[in-house]
PDB file of C-alpha atoms and ligand atoms in Angstrom:
ATOM      1  CA  MET A   9     -81.220 -37.841 -22.534  1.00  0.00           C
ATOM      2  CA  LYS A  10     -82.910 -34.767 -24.022  1.00  0.00           C
ATOM      3  CA  LYS A  11     -86.697 -34.933 -23.849  1.00  0.00           C
ATOM      4  CA  HIS A  12     -89.056 -33.824 -26.623  1.00  0.00           C
ATOM      5  CA  ASN A  13     -92.476 -32.235 -26.279  1.00  0.00           C
ATOM      6  CA  VAL A  14     -95.177 -34.165 -28.096  1.00  0.00           C
ATOM      7  CA  ASN A  15     -98.646 -32.650 -28.480  1.00  0.00           C
ATOM      8  CA  LEU A  16    -101.483 -35.006 -29.254  1.00  0.00           C
ATOM      9  CA  ASN A  17    -105.130 -35.724 -28.561  1.00  0.00           C
ATOM     10  CA  VAL A  18    -105.763 -38.670 -26.263  1.00  0.00           C
ATOM     11  CA  ASN A  19    -109.328 -39.841 -25.648  1.00  0.00           C
ATOM     12  CA  GLY A  20    -110.679 -36.450 -26.753  1.00  0.00           C
ATOM     13  CA  ARG A  21    -108.299 -34.328 -24.660  1.00  0.00           C
ATOM     14  CA  GLU A  22    -105.378 -32.257 -25.924  1.00  0.00           C
ATOM     15  CA  VAL A  23    -102.295 -33.303 -23.967  1.00  0.00           C
ATOM     16  CA  MET A  24     -98.550 -32.746 -24.012  1.00  0.00           C
ATOM     17  CA  MET A  25     -96.014 -35.410 -23.113  1.00  0.00           C
ATOM     18  CA  GLN A  26     -92.295 -35.001 -22.538  1.00  0.00           C
ATOM     19  CA  VAL A  27     -90.629 -38.088 -23.934  1.00  0.00           C
ATOM     20  CA  GLU A  28     -87.228 -39.465 -24.755  1.00  0.00           C
ATOM     21  CA  PRO A  29     -86.631 -40.172 -28.455  1.00  0.00           C
ATOM     22  CA  ARG A  30     -86.374 -43.920 -27.787  1.00  0.00           C
ATOM     23  CA  GLN A  31     -89.622 -44.159 -25.800  1.00  0.00           C
ATOM     24  CA  SER A  32     -92.519 -46.150 -27.257  1.00  0.00           C
ATOM     25  CA  LEU A  33     -95.974 -44.618 -27.419  1.00  0.00           C
ATOM     26  CA  GLY A  34     -97.351 -47.373 -25.188  1.00  0.00           C
ATOM     27  CA  ASP A  35     -94.702 -46.692 -22.590  1.00  0.00           C
ATOM     28  CA  ALA A  36     -95.356 -42.934 -22.733  1.00  0.00           C
ATOM     29  CA  LEU A  37     -99.139 -43.326 -22.427  1.00  0.00           C
ATOM     30  CA  ARG A  38     -98.625 -45.412 -19.322  1.00  0.00           C
ATOM     31  CA  GLY A  39     -95.687 -43.553 -17.790  1.00  0.00           C
ATOM     32  CA  GLU A  40     -96.344 -39.931 -18.765  1.00  0.00           C
ATOM     33  CA  LEU A  41    -100.144 -39.870 -18.831  1.00  0.00           C
ATOM     34  CA  GLY A  42    -100.930 -42.599 -16.297  1.00  0.00           C
ATOM     35  CA  LEU A  43    -103.100 -44.485 -18.792  1.00  0.00           C
ATOM     36  CA  THR A  44    -102.125 -47.889 -17.506  1.00  0.00           C
ATOM     37  CA  GLY A  45    -105.042 -49.713 -19.125  1.00  0.00           C
ATOM     38  CA  THR A  46    -102.855 -50.321 -22.170  1.00  0.00           C
ATOM     39  CA  HIS A  47    -100.808 -53.435 -21.425  1.00  0.00           C
ATOM     40  CA  LEU A  48     -97.285 -54.005 -22.645  1.00  0.00           C
ATOM     41  CA  GLY A  49     -96.523 -57.697 -23.041  1.00  0.00           C
ATOM     42  CA  CYS A  50     -93.919 -58.797 -25.563  1.00  0.00           C
ATOM     43  CA  GLU A  51     -92.871 -55.220 -26.471  1.00  0.00           C
ATOM     44  CA  HIS A  52     -91.853 -56.311 -29.948  1.00  0.00           C
ATOM     45  CA  GLY A  53     -95.054 -56.379 -31.926  1.00  0.00           C
ATOM     46  CA  VAL A  54     -96.161 -59.977 -31.485  1.00  0.00           C
ATOM     47  CA  CYS A  55     -98.855 -60.229 -28.807  1.00  0.00           C
ATOM     48  CA  GLY A  56    -101.169 -57.286 -29.571  1.00  0.00           C
ATOM     49  CA  ALA A  57    -101.810 -56.551 -25.869  1.00  0.00           C
ATOM     50  CA  CYS A  58    -100.687 -52.956 -26.410  1.00  0.00           C
ATOM     51  CA  THR A  59    -103.176 -52.222 -29.224  1.00  0.00           C
ATOM     52  CA  ILE A  60    -104.608 -48.699 -29.292  1.00  0.00           C
ATOM     53  CA  ILE A  61    -106.297 -46.654 -32.035  1.00  0.00           C
ATOM     54  CA  VAL A  62    -104.172 -43.984 -33.733  1.00  0.00           C
ATOM     55  CA  ASN A  63    -105.856 -41.749 -36.309  1.00  0.00           C
ATOM     56  CA  GLY A  64    -108.596 -44.341 -36.748  1.00  0.00           C
ATOM     57  CA  ASP A  65    -106.410 -47.421 -37.168  1.00  0.00           C
ATOM     58  CA  PRO A  66    -105.398 -50.102 -34.675  1.00  0.00           C
ATOM     59  CA  VAL A  67    -101.723 -49.750 -33.832  1.00  0.00           C
ATOM     60  CA  ARG A  68     -99.331 -51.752 -31.670  1.00  0.00           C
ATOM     61  CA  SER A  69     -98.238 -49.021 -29.304  1.00  0.00           C
ATOM     62  CA  CYS A  70     -94.995 -50.848 -28.450  1.00  0.00           C
ATOM     63  CA  LEU A  71     -93.860 -50.453 -32.061  1.00  0.00           C
ATOM     64  CA  MET A  72     -94.641 -46.753 -32.455  1.00  0.00           C
ATOM     65  CA  LEU A  73     -92.345 -44.144 -30.973  1.00  0.00           C
ATOM     66  CA  ALA A  74     -94.026 -41.535 -28.811  1.00  0.00           C
ATOM     67  CA  VAL A  75     -92.360 -38.765 -30.852  1.00  0.00           C
ATOM     68  CA  GLN A  76     -94.169 -40.088 -33.938  1.00  0.00           C
ATOM     69  CA  ALA A  77     -97.507 -39.288 -32.271  1.00  0.00           C
ATOM     70  CA  GLU A  78     -97.173 -35.503 -32.668  1.00  0.00           C
ATOM     71  CA  GLY A  79    -100.609 -34.210 -33.762  1.00  0.00           C
ATOM     72  CA  ALA A  80    -102.187 -37.670 -33.641  1.00  0.00           C
ATOM     73  CA  GLU A  81    -105.627 -38.621 -32.353  1.00  0.00           C
ATOM     74  CA  VAL A  82    -105.267 -41.540 -29.991  1.00  0.00           C
ATOM     75  CA  VAL A  83    -107.901 -43.691 -28.329  1.00  0.00           C
ATOM     76  CA  THR A  84    -106.871 -46.027 -25.522  1.00  0.00           C
ATOM     77  CA  ILE A  85    -108.893 -48.579 -23.595  1.00  0.00           C
ATOM     78  CA  GLU A  86    -109.789 -45.788 -21.150  1.00  0.00           C
ATOM     79  CA  GLY A  87    -111.386 -43.840 -24.008  1.00  0.00           C
ATOM     80  CA  ALA A  88    -113.244 -46.898 -25.293  1.00  0.00           C
ATOM     81  CA  SER A  89    -114.833 -47.563 -21.895  1.00  0.00           C
ATOM     82  CA  PRO A  90    -117.697 -45.651 -20.274  1.00  0.00           C
ATOM     83  CA  ALA A  91    -116.947 -43.613 -17.133  1.00  0.00           C
ATOM     84  CA  ILE A  92    -119.095 -46.009 -15.144  1.00  0.00           C
ATOM     85  CA  GLY A  93    -119.712 -49.662 -15.942  1.00  0.00           C
ATOM     86  CA  LEU A  94    -118.649 -51.579 -19.027  1.00  0.00           C
ATOM     87  CA  SER A  95    -118.943 -51.066 -22.769  1.00  0.00           C
ATOM     88  CA  GLU A  96    -121.081 -53.564 -24.656  1.00  0.00           C
ATOM     89  CA  ILE A  97    -117.917 -55.370 -25.794  1.00  0.00           C
ATOM     90  CA  GLN A  98    -116.544 -55.549 -22.254  1.00  0.00           C
ATOM     91  CA  GLU A  99    -119.927 -56.684 -20.922  1.00  0.00           C
ATOM     92  CA  ALA A 100    -120.107 -59.460 -23.544  1.00  0.00           C
ATOM     93  CA  LEU A 101    -116.559 -60.629 -22.731  1.00  0.00           C
ATOM     94  CA  ARG A 102    -117.584 -60.847 -19.072  1.00  0.00           C
ATOM     95  CA  GLU A 103    -120.826 -62.642 -19.910  1.00  0.00           C
ATOM     96  CA  PHE A 104    -119.234 -65.227 -22.251  1.00  0.00           C
ATOM     97  CA  HIS A 105    -116.079 -65.829 -20.184  1.00  0.00           C
ATOM     98  CA  GLY A 106    -113.907 -64.179 -22.809  1.00  0.00           C
ATOM     99  CA  LEU A 107    -111.111 -63.492 -20.339  1.00  0.00           C
ATOM    100  CA  GLN A 108    -109.212 -65.220 -17.588  1.00  0.00           C
ATOM    101  CA  CYS A 109    -106.009 -63.424 -16.488  1.00  0.00           C
ATOM    102  CA  GLY A 110    -107.107 -60.354 -18.478  1.00  0.00           C
ATOM    103  CA  PHE A 111    -103.668 -59.425 -19.750  1.00  0.00           C
ATOM    104  CA  CYS A 112    -104.656 -59.575 -23.421  1.00  0.00           C
ATOM    105  CA  THR A 113    -108.082 -58.039 -22.781  1.00  0.00           C
ATOM    106  CA  PRO A 114    -107.390 -54.301 -23.348  1.00  0.00           C
ATOM    107  CA  GLY A 115    -105.836 -55.060 -26.743  1.00  0.00           C
ATOM    108  CA  MET A 116    -108.621 -57.501 -27.581  1.00  0.00           C
ATOM    109  CA  VAL A 117    -111.253 -54.893 -26.651  1.00  0.00           C
ATOM    110  CA  MET A 118    -109.516 -52.256 -28.782  1.00  0.00           C
ATOM    111  CA  ALA A 119    -109.314 -54.587 -31.809  1.00  0.00           C
ATOM    112  CA  LEU A 120    -113.030 -55.380 -31.427  1.00  0.00           C
ATOM    113  CA  HIS A 121    -113.851 -51.721 -30.755  1.00  0.00           C
ATOM    114  CA  HIS A 122    -112.209 -50.822 -34.070  1.00  0.00           C
ATOM    115  CA  LEU A 123    -114.055 -53.623 -35.871  1.00  0.00           C
ATOM    116  CA  PHE A 124    -117.485 -52.713 -34.515  1.00  0.00           C
ATOM    117  CA  SER A 125    -116.932 -48.981 -35.101  1.00  0.00           C
ATOM    118  CA  GLY A 126    -116.642 -49.565 -38.838  1.00  0.00           C
ATOM    119  CA  ASN A 127    -118.796 -52.699 -39.138  1.00  0.00           C
ATOM    120  CA  PRO A 128    -121.469 -53.068 -36.439  1.00  0.00           C
ATOM    121  CA  GLN A 129    -122.610 -56.492 -37.702  1.00  0.00           C
ATOM    122  CA  PRO A 130    -119.451 -58.382 -38.661  1.00  0.00           C
ATOM    123  CA  SER A 131    -119.541 -62.006 -39.792  1.00  0.00           C
ATOM    124  CA  GLU A 132    -117.606 -64.710 -37.939  1.00  0.00           C
ATOM    125  CA  PRO A 133    -114.720 -64.653 -40.471  1.00  0.00           C
ATOM    126  CA  GLU A 134    -114.552 -60.861 -40.117  1.00  0.00           C
ATOM    127  CA  ILE A 135    -114.350 -61.172 -36.326  1.00  0.00           C
ATOM    128  CA  ARG A 136    -111.651 -63.841 -36.635  1.00  0.00           C
ATOM    129  CA  GLU A 137    -109.654 -61.629 -38.957  1.00  0.00           C
ATOM    130  CA  ALA A 138    -110.029 -58.595 -36.675  1.00  0.00           C
ATOM    131  CA  ILE A 139    -108.604 -60.433 -33.661  1.00  0.00           C
ATOM    132  CA  SER A 140    -106.092 -62.543 -35.589  1.00  0.00           C
ATOM    133  CA  GLY A 141    -103.240 -60.355 -34.335  1.00  0.00           C
ATOM    134  CA  GLN A 142    -104.267 -60.597 -30.675  1.00  0.00           C
ATOM    135  CA  LEU A 143    -102.708 -63.420 -28.685  1.00  0.00           C
ATOM    136  CA  CYS A 144    -104.500 -64.870 -25.672  1.00  0.00           C
ATOM    137  CA  ARG A 145    -102.712 -67.509 -23.633  1.00  0.00           C
ATOM    138  CA  CYS A 146    -105.680 -68.378 -21.431  1.00  0.00           C
ATOM    139  CA  THR A 147    -109.050 -68.650 -23.088  1.00  0.00           C
ATOM    140  CA  GLY A 148    -108.605 -70.702 -26.253  1.00  0.00           C
ATOM    141  CA  TYR A 149    -110.428 -67.810 -27.981  1.00  0.00           C
ATOM    142  CA  GLN A 150    -113.864 -69.528 -27.955  1.00  0.00           C
ATOM    143  CA  GLY A 151    -115.298 -67.270 -25.243  1.00  0.00           C
ATOM    144  CA  ILE A 152    -113.919 -64.214 -27.040  1.00  0.00           C
ATOM    145  CA  MET A 153    -115.498 -65.330 -30.320  1.00  0.00           C
ATOM    146  CA  ASN A 154    -118.817 -66.045 -28.593  1.00  0.00           C
ATOM    147  CA  ALA A 155    -118.752 -62.593 -26.989  1.00  0.00           C
ATOM    148  CA  ALA A 156    -118.014 -60.831 -30.276  1.00  0.00           C
ATOM    149  CA  LYS A 157    -120.661 -62.857 -32.120  1.00  0.00           C
ATOM    150  CA  ALA A 158    -123.184 -61.947 -29.411  1.00  0.00           C
ATOM    151  CA  VAL A 159    -122.423 -58.228 -29.846  1.00  0.00           C
ATOM    152  CA  ALA A 160    -122.888 -58.575 -33.615  1.00  0.00           C
ATOM    153  CA  ALA A 161    -126.166 -60.489 -33.105  1.00  0.00           C
ATOM    154  CA  ARG A 162    -127.444 -57.807 -30.716  1.00  0.00           C
ATOM    155  CA  HIS A 163    -126.681 -55.124 -33.300  1.00  0.00           C
ATOM    156  CA  ARG A 164    -128.505 -57.168 -35.944  1.00  0.00           C
ATOM    157  CA  LEU A 165    -131.545 -57.505 -33.669  1.00  0.00           C
ATOM    158  CA  LYS A 166    -131.594 -53.752 -32.937  1.00  0.00           C
ATOM    159  CA  ASN A 167    -131.466 -53.116 -36.676  1.00  0.00           C
ATOM    160  CA  VAL A 168    -134.437 -55.424 -37.327  1.00  0.00           C
ATOM    161  CA  GLN A 169    -136.467 -53.759 -34.549  1.00  0.00           C
ATOM    162  CA  LYS A 170    -135.953 -50.263 -35.979  1.00  0.00           C
TER     163      LYS A 170
HETATM  164  S1  LIG B 213     -96.611 -55.461 -26.308  1.00  0.00           S
HETATM  165 FE1  LIG B 213     -96.937 -54.642 -28.266  1.00  0.00          FE
HETATM  166  S2  LIG B 213     -97.367 -56.359 -29.510  1.00  0.00           S
HETATM  167 FE2  LIG B 213     -96.875 -57.219 -27.579  1.00  0.00          FE
HETATM  168  S1  LIG B 214    -107.087 -63.796 -20.747  1.00  0.00           S
HETATM  169 FE1  LIG B 214    -105.043 -64.279 -20.186  1.00  0.00          FE
HETATM  170  S2  LIG B 214    -103.941 -63.847 -21.991  1.00  0.00           S
HETATM  171 FE2  LIG B 214    -105.990 -63.617 -22.598  1.00  0.00          FE
END
């Protein structure tokens, strides 16, 4: 199958991928760029495990073709994590037992990353809405909610102390 060159920005770096026309963006990020933090679960748009940020919006990377990403700005879980240690969202998920097997976690982190980027102090309904497309088969969601609420509360506290 003929491959196509796709130029895009991933986690702040200009990169080029050679992809087949049928290849999903999630598959290409993992296979061509080695960014295996993005998990592919259902591969038909249901579970949300493959969520990444494309041009500022959360996208299910199993539903987007890699060739559609020409010129796009993409952020994956690798780009939403510090080089060393954990982001505040990841740290809160650890602290509040917001993960068990961890399969859903990269997508969950990306959905929360997008929420907190635009709204640092979301309400509980806003958090629920933000993660409503992310399926977790292990946790029952309570630990995830507690983690997200803790991040929001910490932002609120920082704001008061300013
Ligand atoms: S792998 Fe993309 S939504 Fe499940
Ligand atoms: S922690 Fe296992 S699916 Fe969410």
